[in-house]
Amino acid sequence: MNVNSIKLLVEHATIEELKKAEADLMEGDALAIAVEGKDEGEQLTHILAAIYCKETMASENIPLMQAIRLYSQRVRGSIN
């Protein structure tokens, strides 16, 4: 997971574009937006994180970096 990659997606892609990219990646289709990542797993992680951040920012009216921190806490919580 790369915070800068997530930040770029949140800043430059809409929710619709992100959800389409998720679906395209799952189907093995070419992505219409640029998504950084070493492989499809990392790209999917960045897409899902960006979706989570955009939805959290909208629902809780918080800034991007706070949404990324919440996402990171959520990931760490699921690992423990």
PDB file of C-alpha atoms in Angstrom:
ATOM      1  CA  MET A   1       0.000   0.000   0.000  1.00  0.00           C
ATOM      2  CA  ASN A   2       1.391   3.350  -1.069  1.00  0.00           C
ATOM      3  CA  VAL A   3      -0.205   6.438   0.485  1.00  0.00           C
ATOM      4  CA  ASN A   4       0.877   8.684  -2.399  1.00  0.00           C
ATOM      5  CA  SER A   5      -0.785   6.363  -4.923  1.00  0.00           C
ATOM      6  CA  ILE A   6      -4.022   6.416  -2.930  1.00  0.00           C
ATOM      7  CA  LYS A   7      -3.852  10.193  -2.585  1.00  0.00           C
ATOM      8  CA  LEU A   8      -3.429  10.614  -6.361  1.00  0.00           C
ATOM      9  CA  LEU A   9      -6.451   8.429  -7.050  1.00  0.00           C
ATOM     10  CA  VAL A  10      -8.613  10.295  -4.537  1.00  0.00           C
ATOM     11  CA  GLU A  11      -7.586  13.651  -5.987  1.00  0.00           C
ATOM     12  CA  HIS A  12      -7.892  12.745  -9.684  1.00  0.00           C
ATOM     13  CA  ALA A  13     -10.594  10.082 -10.039  1.00  0.00           C
ATOM     14  CA  THR A  14     -14.306  10.062  -9.350  1.00  0.00           C
ATOM     15  CA  ILE A  15     -16.044   7.342  -7.364  1.00  0.00           C
ATOM     16  CA  GLU A  16     -17.552   6.088 -10.625  1.00  0.00           C
ATOM     17  CA  GLU A  17     -14.132   5.867 -12.282  1.00  0.00           C
ATOM     18  CA  LEU A  18     -12.724   4.036  -9.281  1.00  0.00           C
ATOM     19  CA  LYS A  19     -15.580   1.531  -9.170  1.00  0.00           C
ATOM     20  CA  LYS A  20     -15.222   0.945 -12.914  1.00  0.00           C
ATOM     21  CA  ALA A  21     -11.482   0.401 -12.453  1.00  0.00           C
ATOM     22  CA  GLU A  22     -12.235  -2.117  -9.693  1.00  0.00           C
ATOM     23  CA  ALA A  23     -14.650  -4.002 -11.939  1.00  0.00           C
ATOM     24  CA  ASP A  24     -12.244  -3.866 -14.897  1.00  0.00           C
ATOM     25  CA  LEU A  25      -9.394  -5.188 -12.787  1.00  0.00           C
ATOM     26  CA  MET A  26     -11.536  -8.050 -11.486  1.00  0.00           C
ATOM     27  CA  GLU A  27     -12.537  -8.954 -15.063  1.00  0.00           C
ATOM     28  CA  GLY A  28      -8.986  -8.687 -16.366  1.00  0.00           C
ATOM     29  CA  ASP A  29      -9.833  -5.751 -18.609  1.00  0.00           C
ATOM     30  CA  ALA A  30      -7.601  -2.761 -19.296  1.00  0.00           C
ATOM     31  CA  LEU A  31      -7.982   0.111 -16.835  1.00  0.00           C
ATOM     32  CA  ALA A  32      -9.330   3.418 -18.120  1.00  0.00           C
ATOM     33  CA  ILE A  33      -7.461   5.334 -15.403  1.00  0.00           C
ATOM     34  CA  ALA A  34      -3.830   5.152 -14.321  1.00  0.00           C
ATOM     35  CA  VAL A  35      -3.380   3.154 -11.126  1.00  0.00           C
ATOM     36  CA  GLU A  36       0.075   2.737  -9.643  1.00  0.00           C
ATOM     37  CA  GLY A  37       1.128  -0.635  -8.287  1.00  0.00           C
ATOM     38  CA  LYS A  38       3.634  -3.437  -8.770  1.00  0.00           C
ATOM     39  CA  ASP A  39       0.899  -5.902  -9.638  1.00  0.00           C
ATOM     40  CA  GLU A  40      -2.883  -6.215  -9.870  1.00  0.00           C
ATOM     41  CA  GLY A  41      -3.163  -6.946  -6.140  1.00  0.00           C
ATOM     42  CA  GLU A  42      -1.475  -3.691  -5.215  1.00  0.00           C
ATOM     43  CA  GLN A  43      -3.511  -1.792  -7.807  1.00  0.00           C
ATOM     44  CA  LEU A  44      -6.708  -3.245  -6.335  1.00  0.00           C
ATOM     45  CA  THR A  45      -5.588  -2.226  -2.849  1.00  0.00           C
ATOM     46  CA  HIS A  46      -5.052   1.353  -4.022  1.00  0.00           C
ATOM     47  CA  ILE A  47      -8.426   1.458  -5.789  1.00  0.00           C
ATOM     48  CA  LEU A  48     -10.333   0.069  -2.789  1.00  0.00           C
ATOM     49  CA  ALA A  49      -8.513   2.430  -0.426  1.00  0.00           C
ATOM     50  CA  ALA A  50      -9.347   5.421  -2.635  1.00  0.00           C
ATOM     51  CA  ILE A  51     -13.020   4.405  -2.748  1.00  0.00           C
ATOM     52  CA  TYR A  52     -13.085   4.043   1.036  1.00  0.00           C
ATOM     53  CA  CYS A  53     -11.385   7.422   1.508  1.00  0.00           C
ATOM     54  CA  LYS A  54     -13.692   9.281  -0.891  1.00  0.00           C
ATOM     55  CA  GLU A  55     -16.805   7.763   0.708  1.00  0.00           C
ATOM     56  CA  THR A  56     -15.520   8.464   4.234  1.00  0.00           C
ATOM     57  CA  MET A  57     -14.568  12.032   3.345  1.00  0.00           C
ATOM     58  CA  ALA A  58     -18.071  12.647   2.003  1.00  0.00           C
ATOM     59  CA  SER A  59     -20.002  10.957   4.804  1.00  0.00           C
ATOM     60  CA  GLU A  60     -17.940  12.279   7.722  1.00  0.00           C
ATOM     61  CA  ASN A  61     -16.847  15.597   6.177  1.00  0.00           C
ATOM     62  CA  ILE A  62     -13.163  15.003   6.935  1.00  0.00           C
ATOM     63  CA  PRO A  63      -9.982  15.867   4.987  1.00  0.00           C
ATOM     64  CA  LEU A  64      -8.116  13.377   2.825  1.00  0.00           C
ATOM     65  CA  MET A  65      -5.233  12.649   5.182  1.00  0.00           C
ATOM     66  CA  GLN A  66      -7.606  11.894   8.045  1.00  0.00           C
ATOM     67  CA  ALA A  67      -9.518   9.488   5.792  1.00  0.00           C
ATOM     68  CA  ILE A  68      -6.248   7.782   4.844  1.00  0.00           C
ATOM     69  CA  ARG A  69      -5.344   7.453   8.540  1.00  0.00           C
ATOM     70  CA  LEU A  70      -8.731   5.860   9.219  1.00  0.00           C
ATOM     71  CA  TYR A  71      -8.190   3.443   6.352  1.00  0.00           C
ATOM     72  CA  SER A  72      -4.709   2.551   7.641  1.00  0.00           C
ATOM     73  CA  GLN A  73      -6.107   1.940  11.144  1.00  0.00           C
ATOM     74  CA  ARG A  74      -8.788  -0.282   9.643  1.00  0.00           C
ATOM     75  CA  VAL A  75      -6.162  -2.330   7.783  1.00  0.00           C
ATOM     76  CA  ARG A  76      -3.970  -2.655  10.872  1.00  0.00           C
ATOM     77  CA  GLY A  77      -6.998  -3.716  12.912  1.00  0.00           C
ATOM     78  CA  SER A  78      -7.836  -6.467  10.455  1.00  0.00           C
ATOM     79  CA  ILE A  79      -4.252  -7.783  10.562  1.00  0.00           C
ATOM     80  CA  ASN A  80      -4.129  -8.014  14.364  1.00  0.00           C
TER      81      ASN A  80
END
